Amino acid sequence: MTDLAAVKRALTAQRIETPSWAYANSGTRFKVFAQPGVPRNPEEKIADAAAVHRFTGIAPAVALHIPWDKVDDYAALTAYARDLGVEIGAINTNVFQDDDYKLGSVTNPDPGVRRKATDHLLEAIDIMGQTGSRDLKLWFSDGINYPGQDDLHDRQDRLAAALREAYDRLTGDQRILLEYKLFEPAFYATDIPDWGTSYAHCIELGERATVCIDTGHHAPGTNIEFIVAFLLRQKKLGAFDFNSRFYADDDLMVGAADPFQLFRIMYEIVRGGALDPAYGIAFMLDQCHNIERKIPAIIRSVMNVQEATAKALLVDRDALTRAQLAGDVLEANAVFMDAYNTDVRPLLAEVRTDAGLDPDPIAAYRRSGYDEKIIADRVGGTQAGWGA
Ligand code: LRH
Ligand code: MN
């Protein structure tokens, strides 16, 4: 029988990290629809992340992206965040927006370009020292568009050399989160296209290197929860970039396109004993809110993860194991689906109320007038994010 008190404790202890860039303008190659009230600097992004935490109670950290969140004084920025009740989380590198990186960053045939890209990784580690961040999040857009354009083997050697240099610079509890992505912006071969490639590099590097699963970075039909189960067993899962998609890297609200997939992923997390923040998985969002109001979209996304987690925690594990060991296929699936088909919203409303929060974060946010306030206050200056 499921211990409801334990379920509520686990939900209360859940931690989601929101991305600074999701509060800024974003779009597609066709159009960026700028929105009123969008942050103009890292401080305003952090203020919005703090608002999400105020209404959800489980989003106490914000991931930064360098140079999008570059400041002169990261210690001051960290103190500013703390005063608002949030921590600075993962530091994301950016070796995908500089002209020099057209043919690759750390994999570029030109050693001078590789040096420049590797120095950026080292700069990010220095910043982690100032923000107190544990996680260096590495995603490389590196890849090629045509067969023969470059040597696939040599590019892996170059990548490994840069990763080694960054890895050897880590101190304290710092670690690498190595993200993979099937394609885009490269359209023939990406240098870290899948979990296996990231996993192999992480093994080559050492215990401080773990895999980051971005849920939008797989070929259609990929069984992501299998990857989660496999990497947990290997103690090589470090983080998620949560979002959802119907087709490619759509970066939509997590759980919006496929809530059942999110449930299956969170079930493997619960089954693997990896939900507790002490286990060390960074549950991050990585989304773009191109047409919808950004802060309520992120609050909704946090709630979608909570709902999937609550359902996963309600799986009757004893009954499931009994049916699985008995080879009772239908019963096993029925036990699993019972949890998924459970309406957990009343339970989550109770958890929020017990935590002194409004049971309905979206309604509470709307009543707060925060959106109207930032629209009125944030006039002038240059909005952060993709150029409108
Ligand atoms: C790449 C990615 C990566 C971030 C970027 C904003 O698609 O998922 O995690 O650096 O989005
Ligand atoms: Mn990502």
mmCIF file of C-alpha atoms and ligand atoms in Angstrom:
data_model
loop_
_atom_site.group_PDB
_atom_site.id
_atom_site.type_symbol
_atom_site.label_atom_id
_atom_site.label_comp_id
_atom_site.label_asym_id
_atom_site.label_seq_id
_atom_site.Cartn_x
_atom_site.Cartn_y
_atom_site.Cartn_z
ATOM 1 C CA MET A 1 0.000 0.000 0.000
ATOM 2 C CA THR A 2 1.371 3.514 -0.857
ATOM 3 C CA ASP A 3 2.432 5.641 2.149
ATOM 4 C CA LEU A 4 0.677 8.972 1.419
ATOM 5 C CA ALA A 5 2.652 10.859 4.081
ATOM 6 C CA ALA A 6 5.880 9.749 2.429
ATOM 7 C CA VAL A 7 4.521 10.803 -0.960
ATOM 8 C CA LYS A 8 3.698 14.264 0.398
ATOM 9 C CA ARG A 9 7.167 14.588 1.975
ATOM 10 C CA ALA A 10 8.817 13.691 -1.330
ATOM 11 C CA LEU A 11 6.688 16.223 -3.214
ATOM 12 C CA THR A 12 7.449 18.941 -0.668
ATOM 13 C CA ALA A 13 11.191 18.239 -1.003
ATOM 14 C CA GLN A 14 11.137 18.283 -4.839
ATOM 15 C CA ARG A 15 13.450 20.856 -6.497
ATOM 16 C CA ILE A 16 13.160 22.228 -10.023
ATOM 17 C CA GLU A 17 15.717 24.604 -11.564
ATOM 18 C CA THR A 18 14.385 27.182 -14.025
ATOM 19 C CA PRO A 19 16.443 28.607 -16.935
ATOM 20 C CA SER A 20 17.224 32.339 -17.061
ATOM 21 C CA TRP A 21 16.793 32.332 -20.855
ATOM 22 C CA ALA A 22 13.174 31.131 -20.693
ATOM 23 C CA TYR A 23 12.211 34.496 -19.139
ATOM 24 C CA ALA A 24 13.698 36.368 -22.122
ATOM 25 C CA ASN A 25 12.466 36.807 -25.672
ATOM 26 C CA SER A 26 12.708 33.726 -27.878
ATOM 27 C CA GLY A 27 11.302 32.454 -31.124
ATOM 28 C CA THR A 28 12.136 30.590 -34.279
ATOM 29 C CA ARG A 29 14.133 31.469 -37.381
ATOM 30 C CA PHE A 30 10.915 32.854 -38.784
ATOM 31 C CA LYS A 31 10.005 35.298 -36.047
ATOM 32 C CA VAL A 32 10.677 36.373 -32.475
ATOM 33 C CA PHE A 33 7.536 37.860 -30.905
ATOM 34 C CA ALA A 34 8.862 40.257 -28.272
ATOM 35 C CA GLN A 35 6.690 40.531 -25.185
ATOM 36 C CA PRO A 36 6.108 43.484 -22.850
ATOM 37 C CA GLY A 37 7.682 43.164 -19.408
ATOM 38 C CA VAL A 38 10.476 40.856 -20.544
ATOM 39 C CA PRO A 39 13.691 41.149 -18.446
ATOM 40 C CA ARG A 40 16.445 43.437 -19.682
ATOM 41 C CA ASN A 41 19.244 42.008 -17.543
ATOM 42 C CA PRO A 42 20.196 38.978 -15.395
ATOM 43 C CA GLU A 43 18.827 40.640 -12.269
ATOM 44 C CA GLU A 44 15.329 40.916 -13.781
ATOM 45 C CA LYS A 45 15.521 37.292 -15.013
ATOM 46 C CA ILE A 46 16.412 36.223 -11.472
ATOM 47 C CA ALA A 47 13.532 38.304 -10.083
ATOM 48 C CA ASP A 48 11.157 36.407 -12.379
ATOM 49 C CA ALA A 49 12.664 33.073 -11.332
ATOM 50 C CA ALA A 50 12.121 34.126 -7.716
ATOM 51 C CA ALA A 51 8.481 34.841 -8.558
ATOM 52 C CA VAL A 52 8.081 31.293 -9.893
ATOM 53 C CA HIS A 53 9.561 29.973 -6.647
ATOM 54 C CA ARG A 54 7.250 32.175 -4.552
ATOM 55 C CA PHE A 55 4.158 30.635 -6.156
ATOM 56 C CA THR A 56 5.338 27.018 -6.583
ATOM 57 C CA GLY A 57 7.619 26.622 -3.543
ATOM 58 C CA ILE A 58 9.841 24.120 -5.387
ATOM 59 C CA ALA A 59 11.893 26.228 -7.845
ATOM 60 C CA PRO A 60 14.692 27.639 -5.608
ATOM 61 C CA ALA A 61 17.394 27.752 -8.282
ATOM 62 C CA VAL A 62 17.966 29.480 -11.626
ATOM 63 C CA ALA A 63 20.416 28.305 -14.280
ATOM 64 C CA LEU A 64 22.535 30.953 -16.024
ATOM 65 C CA HIS A 65 23.834 31.037 -19.584
ATOM 66 C CA ILE A 66 27.133 32.744 -20.429
ATOM 67 C CA PRO A 67 27.483 35.269 -22.033
ATOM 68 C CA TRP A 68 23.690 35.885 -22.059
ATOM 69 C CA ASP A 69 23.928 36.437 -18.252
ATOM 70 C CA LYS A 70 27.417 37.954 -18.173
ATOM 71 C CA VAL A 71 27.914 40.492 -15.335
ATOM 72 C CA ASP A 72 30.921 42.258 -13.802
ATOM 73 C CA ASP A 73 30.294 40.898 -10.303
ATOM 74 C CA TYR A 74 28.924 37.333 -10.029
ATOM 75 C CA ALA A 75 29.236 37.362 -6.252
ATOM 76 C CA ALA A 76 26.948 40.408 -6.139
ATOM 77 C CA LEU A 77 24.519 38.707 -8.527
ATOM 78 C CA THR A 78 24.532 35.615 -6.310
ATOM 79 C CA ALA A 79 23.839 37.749 -3.230
ATOM 80 C CA TYR A 80 21.026 39.525 -5.096
ATOM 81 C CA ALA A 81 19.504 36.133 -5.959
ATOM 82 C CA ARG A 82 19.810 34.923 -2.367
ATOM 83 C CA ASP A 83 18.013 38.038 -1.115
ATOM 84 C CA LEU A 84 15.151 37.055 -3.418
ATOM 85 C CA GLY A 85 15.184 33.447 -2.149
ATOM 86 C CA VAL A 86 16.868 31.681 -5.063
ATOM 87 C CA GLU A 87 20.274 30.109 -5.695
ATOM 88 C CA ILE A 88 22.329 30.319 -8.870
ATOM 89 C CA GLY A 89 22.253 26.823 -10.355
ATOM 90 C CA ALA A 90 24.005 25.389 -13.388
ATOM 91 C CA ILE A 91 26.321 27.550 -15.456
ATOM 92 C CA ASN A 92 25.675 26.942 -19.165
ATOM 93 C CA THR A 93 28.417 27.538 -21.679
ATOM 94 C CA ASN A 94 27.809 28.988 -25.140
ATOM 95 C CA VAL A 95 30.141 27.959 -27.919
ATOM 96 C CA PHE A 96 27.426 28.084 -30.568
ATOM 97 C CA GLN A 97 26.929 31.784 -31.326
ATOM 98 C CA ASP A 98 30.369 33.030 -32.333
ATOM 99 C CA ASP A 99 31.377 33.392 -36.013
ATOM 100 C CA ASP A 100 34.579 31.495 -35.244
ATOM 101 C CA TYR A 101 32.550 28.390 -34.418
ATOM 102 C CA LYS A 102 31.052 27.899 -37.905
ATOM 103 C CA LEU A 103 33.025 24.699 -38.423
ATOM 104 C CA GLY A 104 32.939 23.754 -34.756
ATOM 105 C CA SER A 105 34.098 25.008 -31.397
ATOM 106 C CA VAL A 106 36.204 22.484 -29.417
ATOM 107 C CA THR A 107 36.128 20.171 -32.471
ATOM 108 C CA ASN A 108 37.142 22.841 -34.991
ATOM 109 C CA PRO A 109 39.997 21.879 -37.356
ATOM 110 C CA ASP A 110 41.698 25.157 -36.360
ATOM 111 C CA PRO A 111 43.636 24.784 -33.051
ATOM 112 C CA GLY A 112 43.264 28.526 -32.396
ATOM 113 C CA VAL A 113 39.492 28.230 -32.462
ATOM 114 C CA ARG A 114 39.645 25.150 -30.217
ATOM 115 C CA ARG A 115 41.773 27.124 -27.771
ATOM 116 C CA LYS A 116 39.219 29.949 -27.716
ATOM 117 C CA ALA A 117 36.325 27.558 -27.122
ATOM 118 C CA THR A 118 38.146 25.653 -24.390
ATOM 119 C CA ASP A 119 39.026 28.921 -22.663
ATOM 120 C CA HIS A 120 35.291 29.699 -22.551
ATOM 121 C CA LEU A 121 34.675 26.421 -20.742
ATOM 122 C CA LEU A 122 37.383 27.361 -18.231
ATOM 123 C CA GLU A 123 35.866 30.846 -17.841
ATOM 124 C CA ALA A 124 32.537 29.208 -16.950
ATOM 125 C CA ILE A 125 34.272 27.161 -14.235
ATOM 126 C CA ASP A 126 35.747 30.360 -12.811
ATOM 127 C CA ILE A 127 32.242 31.840 -12.738
ATOM 128 C CA MET A 128 31.003 28.725 -10.877
ATOM 129 C CA GLY A 129 33.578 29.537 -8.223
ATOM 130 C CA GLN A 130 31.962 32.961 -7.766
ATOM 131 C CA THR A 131 28.311 31.832 -7.857
ATOM 132 C CA GLY A 132 28.867 28.700 -5.760
ATOM 133 C CA SER A 133 27.429 26.568 -8.560
ATOM 134 C CA ARG A 134 28.065 22.822 -8.612
ATOM 135 C CA ASP A 135 27.114 22.219 -12.248
ATOM 136 C CA LEU A 136 28.961 23.061 -15.457
ATOM 137 C CA LYS A 137 26.431 22.378 -18.191
ATOM 138 C CA LEU A 138 28.059 21.679 -21.525
ATOM 139 C CA TRP A 139 26.144 21.517 -24.804
ATOM 140 C CA PHE A 140 28.045 21.601 -28.082
ATOM 141 C CA SER A 141 26.304 22.518 -31.338
ATOM 142 C CA ASP A 142 29.386 21.041 -33.010
ATOM 143 C CA GLY A 143 28.794 18.889 -36.065
ATOM 144 C CA ILE A 144 29.013 18.787 -39.842
ATOM 145 C CA ASN A 145 26.468 19.186 -42.629
ATOM 146 C CA TYR A 146 27.942 17.047 -45.380
ATOM 147 C CA PRO A 147 29.719 13.657 -45.481
ATOM 148 C CA GLY A 148 33.462 14.209 -45.825
ATOM 149 C CA GLN A 149 33.294 17.776 -44.511
ATOM 150 C CA ASP A 150 35.577 16.776 -41.623
ATOM 151 C CA ASP A 151 36.997 13.623 -39.973
ATOM 152 C CA LEU A 152 34.546 12.148 -37.480
ATOM 153 C CA HIS A 153 37.301 10.386 -35.516
ATOM 154 C CA ASP A 154 39.558 13.440 -35.272
ATOM 155 C CA ARG A 155 36.645 15.549 -34.076
ATOM 156 C CA GLN A 156 36.074 13.103 -31.211
ATOM 157 C CA ASP A 157 39.760 13.350 -30.270
ATOM 158 C CA ARG A 158 39.525 17.149 -30.218
ATOM 159 C CA LEU A 159 36.333 17.032 -28.162
ATOM 160 C CA ALA A 160 37.878 14.615 -25.659
ATOM 161 C CA ALA A 161 40.937 16.856 -25.251
ATOM 162 C CA ALA A 162 38.818 19.930 -24.456
ATOM 163 C CA LEU A 163 36.582 17.983 -22.066
ATOM 164 C CA ARG A 164 39.646 16.629 -20.285
ATOM 165 C CA GLU A 165 41.055 20.138 -19.807
ATOM 166 C CA ALA A 166 37.752 21.378 -18.365
ATOM 167 C CA TYR A 167 37.317 18.284 -16.208
ATOM 168 C CA ASP A 168 40.783 18.666 -14.685
ATOM 169 C CA ARG A 169 39.938 22.268 -13.733
ATOM 170 C CA LEU A 170 36.928 21.243 -11.587
ATOM 171 C CA THR A 171 37.223 21.596 -7.809
ATOM 172 C CA GLY A 172 35.153 20.870 -4.703
ATOM 173 C CA ASP A 173 31.816 19.260 -5.577
ATOM 174 C CA GLN A 174 31.845 20.709 -9.076
ATOM 175 C CA ARG A 175 30.805 18.403 -11.906
ATOM 176 C CA ILE A 176 30.139 18.349 -15.626
ATOM 177 C CA LEU A 177 26.657 17.811 -17.095
ATOM 178 C CA LEU A 178 27.286 16.697 -20.691
ATOM 179 C CA GLU A 179 24.234 17.286 -22.881
ATOM 180 C CA TYR A 180 23.630 15.519 -26.202
ATOM 181 C CA LYS A 181 21.399 16.386 -29.146
ATOM 182 C CA LEU A 182 20.562 14.371 -32.274
ATOM 183 C CA PHE A 183 20.796 17.252 -34.739
ATOM 184 C CA GLU A 184 20.443 21.078 -35.264
ATOM 185 C CA PRO A 185 22.228 23.213 -36.028
ATOM 186 C CA ALA A 186 24.260 20.447 -37.680
ATOM 187 C CA PHE A 187 22.256 18.414 -40.143
ATOM 188 C CA TYR A 188 24.506 15.443 -41.083
ATOM 189 C CA ALA A 189 26.553 14.482 -38.000
ATOM 190 C CA THR A 190 26.524 16.020 -34.501
ATOM 191 C CA ASP A 191 29.607 15.307 -32.384
ATOM 192 C CA ILE A 192 27.535 14.396 -29.303
ATOM 193 C CA PRO A 193 24.306 13.131 -30.932
ATOM 194 C CA ASP A 194 23.016 10.678 -28.364
ATOM 195 C CA TRP A 195 23.165 9.429 -24.801
ATOM 196 C CA GLY A 196 25.675 6.723 -25.661
ATOM 197 C CA THR A 197 28.233 9.211 -26.945
ATOM 198 C CA SER A 198 27.791 11.466 -23.927
ATOM 199 C CA TYR A 199 27.952 8.442 -21.602
ATOM 200 C CA ALA A 200 31.180 7.179 -23.217
ATOM 201 C CA HIS A 201 32.858 10.569 -22.851
ATOM 202 C CA CYS A 202 31.671 10.787 -19.229
ATOM 203 C CA ILE A 203 33.163 7.376 -18.468
ATOM 204 C CA GLU A 204 36.418 8.430 -20.171
ATOM 205 C CA LEU A 205 36.501 11.618 -18.059
ATOM 206 C CA GLY A 206 35.687 10.265 -14.606
ATOM 207 C CA GLU A 207 33.124 10.328 -11.815
ATOM 208 C CA ARG A 208 32.575 14.096 -11.935
ATOM 209 C CA ALA A 209 31.168 13.799 -15.464
ATOM 210 C CA THR A 210 27.508 12.877 -15.873
ATOM 211 C CA VAL A 211 24.963 12.849 -18.677
ATOM 212 C CA CYS A 212 22.296 15.560 -19.134
ATOM 213 C CA ILE A 213 19.114 14.362 -20.831
ATOM 214 C CA ASP A 214 17.292 17.106 -22.734
ATOM 215 C CA THR A 215 13.886 15.554 -23.418
ATOM 216 C CA GLY A 216 13.668 17.336 -26.781
ATOM 217 C CA HIS A 217 16.937 16.025 -28.172
ATOM 218 C CA HIS A 218 16.016 12.513 -29.362
ATOM 219 C CA ALA A 219 14.875 10.884 -32.545
ATOM 220 C CA PRO A 220 11.068 10.513 -32.641
ATOM 221 C CA GLY A 221 9.976 7.325 -30.859
ATOM 222 C CA THR A 222 13.018 7.161 -28.576
ATOM 223 C CA ASN A 223 12.239 5.452 -25.240
ATOM 224 C CA ILE A 224 13.694 8.127 -22.961
ATOM 225 C CA GLU A 225 12.721 6.356 -19.727
ATOM 226 C CA PHE A 226 14.895 3.423 -20.799
ATOM 227 C CA ILE A 227 17.850 5.834 -21.049
ATOM 228 C CA VAL A 228 16.975 7.146 -17.581
ATOM 229 C CA ALA A 229 16.814 3.636 -16.083
ATOM 230 C CA PHE A 230 20.075 2.631 -17.772
ATOM 231 C CA LEU A 231 22.039 5.738 -16.711
ATOM 232 C CA LEU A 232 20.712 5.576 -13.149
ATOM 233 C CA ARG A 233 21.922 1.987 -12.897
ATOM 234 C CA GLN A 234 25.331 3.204 -14.079
ATOM 235 C CA LYS A 235 25.234 6.191 -11.696
ATOM 236 C CA LYS A 236 25.882 8.433 -14.711
ATOM 237 C CA LEU A 237 22.664 10.456 -14.857
ATOM 238 C CA GLY A 238 23.320 14.006 -13.694
ATOM 239 C CA ALA A 239 20.510 16.163 -14.986
ATOM 240 C CA PHE A 240 17.475 16.787 -17.107
ATOM 241 C CA ASP A 241 16.638 19.659 -19.418
ATOM 242 C CA PHE A 242 12.894 19.239 -19.301
ATOM 243 C CA ASN A 243 10.646 20.422 -22.108
ATOM 244 C CA SER A 244 8.321 18.723 -24.569
ATOM 245 C CA ARG A 245 7.945 18.448 -28.304
ATOM 246 C CA PHE A 246 5.671 17.126 -31.025
ATOM 247 C CA TYR A 247 8.349 16.999 -33.733
ATOM 248 C CA ALA A 248 11.944 18.206 -33.061
ATOM 249 C CA ASP A 249 13.604 20.410 -30.436
ATOM 250 C CA ASP A 250 10.381 22.397 -29.986
ATOM 251 C CA ASP A 251 11.230 23.433 -26.384
ATOM 252 C CA LEU A 252 7.561 23.525 -25.392
ATOM 253 C CA MET A 253 6.295 23.317 -21.795
ATOM 254 C CA VAL A 254 7.358 20.023 -20.254
ATOM 255 C CA GLY A 255 4.470 17.573 -20.128
ATOM 256 C CA ALA A 256 2.413 19.615 -22.600
ATOM 257 C CA ALA A 257 3.045 17.377 -25.611
ATOM 258 C CA ASP A 258 3.366 14.021 -23.842
ATOM 259 C CA PRO A 259 2.396 13.933 -20.126
ATOM 260 C CA PHE A 260 2.427 10.112 -20.182
ATOM 261 C CA GLN A 261 6.102 10.122 -21.259
ATOM 262 C CA LEU A 262 6.943 12.528 -18.434
ATOM 263 C CA PHE A 263 5.171 10.177 -15.991
ATOM 264 C CA ARG A 264 7.159 7.194 -17.287
ATOM 265 C CA ILE A 265 10.408 9.185 -16.907
ATOM 266 C CA MET A 266 9.562 10.261 -13.358
ATOM 267 C CA TYR A 267 8.577 6.689 -12.485
ATOM 268 C CA GLU A 268 12.109 5.519 -13.354
ATOM 269 C CA ILE A 269 13.472 8.361 -11.209
ATOM 270 C CA VAL A 270 11.289 7.310 -8.260
ATOM 271 C CA ARG A 271 12.054 3.616 -8.858
ATOM 272 C CA GLY A 272 15.776 4.455 -8.931
ATOM 273 C CA GLY A 273 15.579 6.347 -5.640
ATOM 274 C CA ALA A 274 16.760 9.472 -7.467
ATOM 275 C CA LEU A 275 14.001 11.963 -6.687
ATOM 276 C CA ASP A 276 15.481 13.163 -3.419
ATOM 277 C CA PRO A 277 17.635 16.288 -3.983
ATOM 278 C CA ALA A 278 20.346 14.544 -1.942
ATOM 279 C CA TYR A 279 20.724 11.987 -4.770
ATOM 280 C CA GLY A 280 22.048 14.850 -6.882
ATOM 281 C CA ILE A 281 19.989 14.882 -10.088
ATOM 282 C CA ALA A 282 19.466 18.442 -11.343
ATOM 283 C CA PHE A 283 15.869 18.680 -12.581
ATOM 284 C CA MET A 284 16.062 21.725 -14.861
ATOM 285 C CA LEU A 285 13.666 23.198 -17.350
ATOM 286 C CA ASP A 286 14.995 24.245 -20.768
ATOM 287 C CA GLN A 287 12.161 25.869 -22.648
ATOM 288 C CA CYS A 288 11.252 28.794 -24.896
ATOM 289 C CA HIS A 289 7.903 30.535 -24.518
ATOM 290 C CA ASN A 290 7.575 32.090 -27.931
ATOM 291 C CA ILE A 291 3.873 33.064 -27.909
ATOM 292 C CA GLU A 292 2.639 32.528 -24.325
ATOM 293 C CA ARG A 293 3.299 34.666 -21.237
ATOM 294 C CA LYS A 294 6.567 33.333 -19.880
ATOM 295 C CA ILE A 295 6.203 33.273 -16.079
ATOM 296 C CA PRO A 296 2.785 31.539 -15.969
ATOM 297 C CA ALA A 297 4.118 29.087 -18.587
ATOM 298 C CA ILE A 298 7.052 28.228 -16.334
ATOM 299 C CA ILE A 299 4.768 27.915 -13.298
ATOM 300 C CA ARG A 300 2.586 25.550 -15.351
ATOM 301 C CA SER A 301 5.676 23.579 -16.355
ATOM 302 C CA VAL A 302 6.777 23.178 -12.732
ATOM 303 C CA MET A 303 3.239 21.993 -11.920
ATOM 304 C CA ASN A 304 3.363 19.498 -14.811
ATOM 305 C CA VAL A 305 6.551 17.973 -13.358
ATOM 306 C CA GLN A 306 4.901 17.887 -9.913
ATOM 307 C CA GLU A 307 1.827 16.089 -11.323
ATOM 308 C CA ALA A 308 3.939 13.509 -13.165
ATOM 309 C CA THR A 309 6.023 12.996 -10.016
ATOM 310 C CA ALA A 310 2.961 12.613 -7.775
ATOM 311 C CA LYS A 311 1.527 9.971 -10.122
ATOM 312 C CA ALA A 312 4.884 8.169 -10.225
ATOM 313 C CA LEU A 313 5.022 8.162 -6.411
ATOM 314 C CA LEU A 314 1.513 6.647 -6.309
ATOM 315 C CA VAL A 315 2.456 3.546 -8.297
ATOM 316 C CA ASP A 316 1.672 0.585 -5.998
ATOM 317 C CA ARG A 317 5.197 -0.859 -6.170
ATOM 318 C CA ASP A 318 4.378 -4.039 -4.251
ATOM 319 C CA ALA A 319 1.428 -4.879 -6.514
ATOM 320 C CA LEU A 320 3.503 -3.991 -9.570
ATOM 321 C CA THR A 321 6.402 -6.198 -8.543
ATOM 322 C CA ARG A 322 4.036 -9.073 -7.721
ATOM 323 C CA ALA A 323 2.414 -8.854 -11.161
ATOM 324 C CA GLN A 324 5.776 -8.470 -12.928
ATOM 325 C CA LEU A 325 7.300 -11.500 -11.196
ATOM 326 C CA ALA A 326 4.130 -13.491 -11.905
ATOM 327 C CA GLY A 327 4.392 -12.576 -15.578
ATOM 328 C CA ASP A 328 0.913 -11.068 -15.339
ATOM 329 C CA VAL A 329 1.337 -8.592 -18.179
ATOM 330 C CA LEU A 330 -2.125 -7.072 -18.060
ATOM 331 C CA GLU A 331 -2.168 -6.703 -14.270
ATOM 332 C CA ALA A 332 1.270 -5.091 -14.263
ATOM 333 C CA ASN A 333 0.225 -2.596 -16.907
ATOM 334 C CA ALA A 334 -3.058 -1.964 -15.074
ATOM 335 C CA VAL A 335 -1.254 -1.169 -11.805
ATOM 336 C CA PHE A 336 1.022 1.226 -13.687
ATOM 337 C CA MET A 337 -1.893 2.920 -15.485
ATOM 338 C CA ASP A 338 -3.938 3.200 -12.287
ATOM 339 C CA ALA A 339 -1.334 5.596 -10.946
ATOM 340 C CA TYR A 340 -1.160 7.516 -14.199
ATOM 341 C CA ASN A 341 -4.940 7.842 -14.356
ATOM 342 C CA THR A 342 -5.124 9.142 -10.774
ATOM 343 C CA ASP A 343 -6.121 12.815 -10.488
ATOM 344 C CA VAL A 344 -3.321 14.119 -8.254
ATOM 345 C CA ARG A 345 -4.383 17.751 -8.315
ATOM 346 C CA PRO A 346 -6.230 17.576 -4.934
ATOM 347 C CA LEU A 347 -3.138 15.940 -3.378
ATOM 348 C CA LEU A 348 -0.857 18.669 -4.762
ATOM 349 C CA ALA A 349 -3.275 21.369 -3.583
ATOM 350 C CA GLU A 350 -2.938 19.878 -0.076
ATOM 351 C CA VAL A 351 0.866 19.774 -0.327
ATOM 352 C CA ARG A 352 0.913 23.446 -1.345
ATOM 353 C CA THR A 353 -1.521 24.471 1.392
ATOM 354 C CA ASP A 354 0.564 22.554 3.980
ATOM 355 C CA ALA A 355 3.571 24.521 2.732
ATOM 356 C CA GLY A 356 1.712 27.816 3.208
ATOM 357 C CA LEU A 357 1.234 28.284 -0.523
ATOM 358 C CA ASP A 358 -1.900 28.935 -2.551
ATOM 359 C CA PRO A 359 -3.266 25.568 -3.781
ATOM 360 C CA ASP A 360 -3.532 27.051 -7.316
ATOM 361 C CA PRO A 361 -0.218 28.765 -8.219
ATOM 362 C CA ILE A 362 -1.406 30.021 -11.603
ATOM 363 C CA ALA A 363 -4.527 31.703 -10.157
ATOM 364 C CA ALA A 364 -2.421 33.121 -7.317
ATOM 365 C CA TYR A 365 0.126 34.483 -9.788
ATOM 366 C CA ARG A 366 -2.625 36.110 -11.847
ATOM 367 C CA ARG A 367 -4.131 37.688 -8.739
ATOM 368 C CA SER A 368 -0.668 38.970 -7.651
ATOM 369 C CA GLY A 369 -0.477 41.573 -10.434
ATOM 370 C CA TYR A 370 3.216 40.700 -10.926
ATOM 371 C CA ASP A 371 2.782 40.505 -14.719
ATOM 372 C CA GLU A 372 1.118 43.911 -14.847
ATOM 373 C CA LYS A 373 3.856 45.331 -12.607
ATOM 374 C CA ILE A 374 6.772 44.136 -14.773
ATOM 375 C CA ILE A 375 4.996 45.371 -17.908
ATOM 376 C CA ALA A 376 4.618 48.818 -16.287
ATOM 377 C CA ASP A 377 8.137 48.908 -14.777
ATOM 378 C CA ARG A 378 10.246 47.427 -17.562
ATOM 379 C CA VAL A 379 9.963 50.176 -20.110
ATOM 380 C CA GLY A 380 13.012 51.300 -22.061
ATOM 381 C CA GLY A 381 16.355 49.570 -22.244
ATOM 382 C CA THR A 382 16.990 46.482 -24.361
ATOM 383 C CA GLN A 383 15.003 43.348 -23.755
ATOM 384 C CA ALA A 384 17.011 40.198 -23.119
ATOM 385 C CA GLY A 385 16.850 37.249 -25.444
ATOM 386 C CA TRP A 386 16.713 36.719 -29.152
ATOM 387 C CA GLY A 387 16.603 39.965 -31.126
ATOM 388 C CA ALA A 388 13.023 40.834 -32.038
HETATM 389 C C1 LRH B 1 20.437 23.292 -27.027
HETATM 390 C C2 LRH B 1 19.952 23.554 -25.614
HETATM 391 C C3 LRH B 1 21.046 23.697 -24.583
HETATM 392 C C4 LRH B 1 21.081 25.147 -24.243
HETATM 393 C C5 LRH B 1 20.236 25.786 -25.253
HETATM 394 C C6 LRH B 1 19.546 27.018 -24.770
HETATM 395 O O1 LRH B 1 19.348 23.022 -27.863
HETATM 396 O O2 LRH B 1 19.038 22.575 -25.260
HETATM 397 O O3 LRH B 1 20.704 23.072 -23.399
HETATM 398 O O4 LRH B 1 22.310 25.671 -24.128
HETATM 399 O O5 LRH B 1 19.293 24.803 -25.612
HETATM 400 MN MN MN B 2 18.940 21.777 -23.313
#
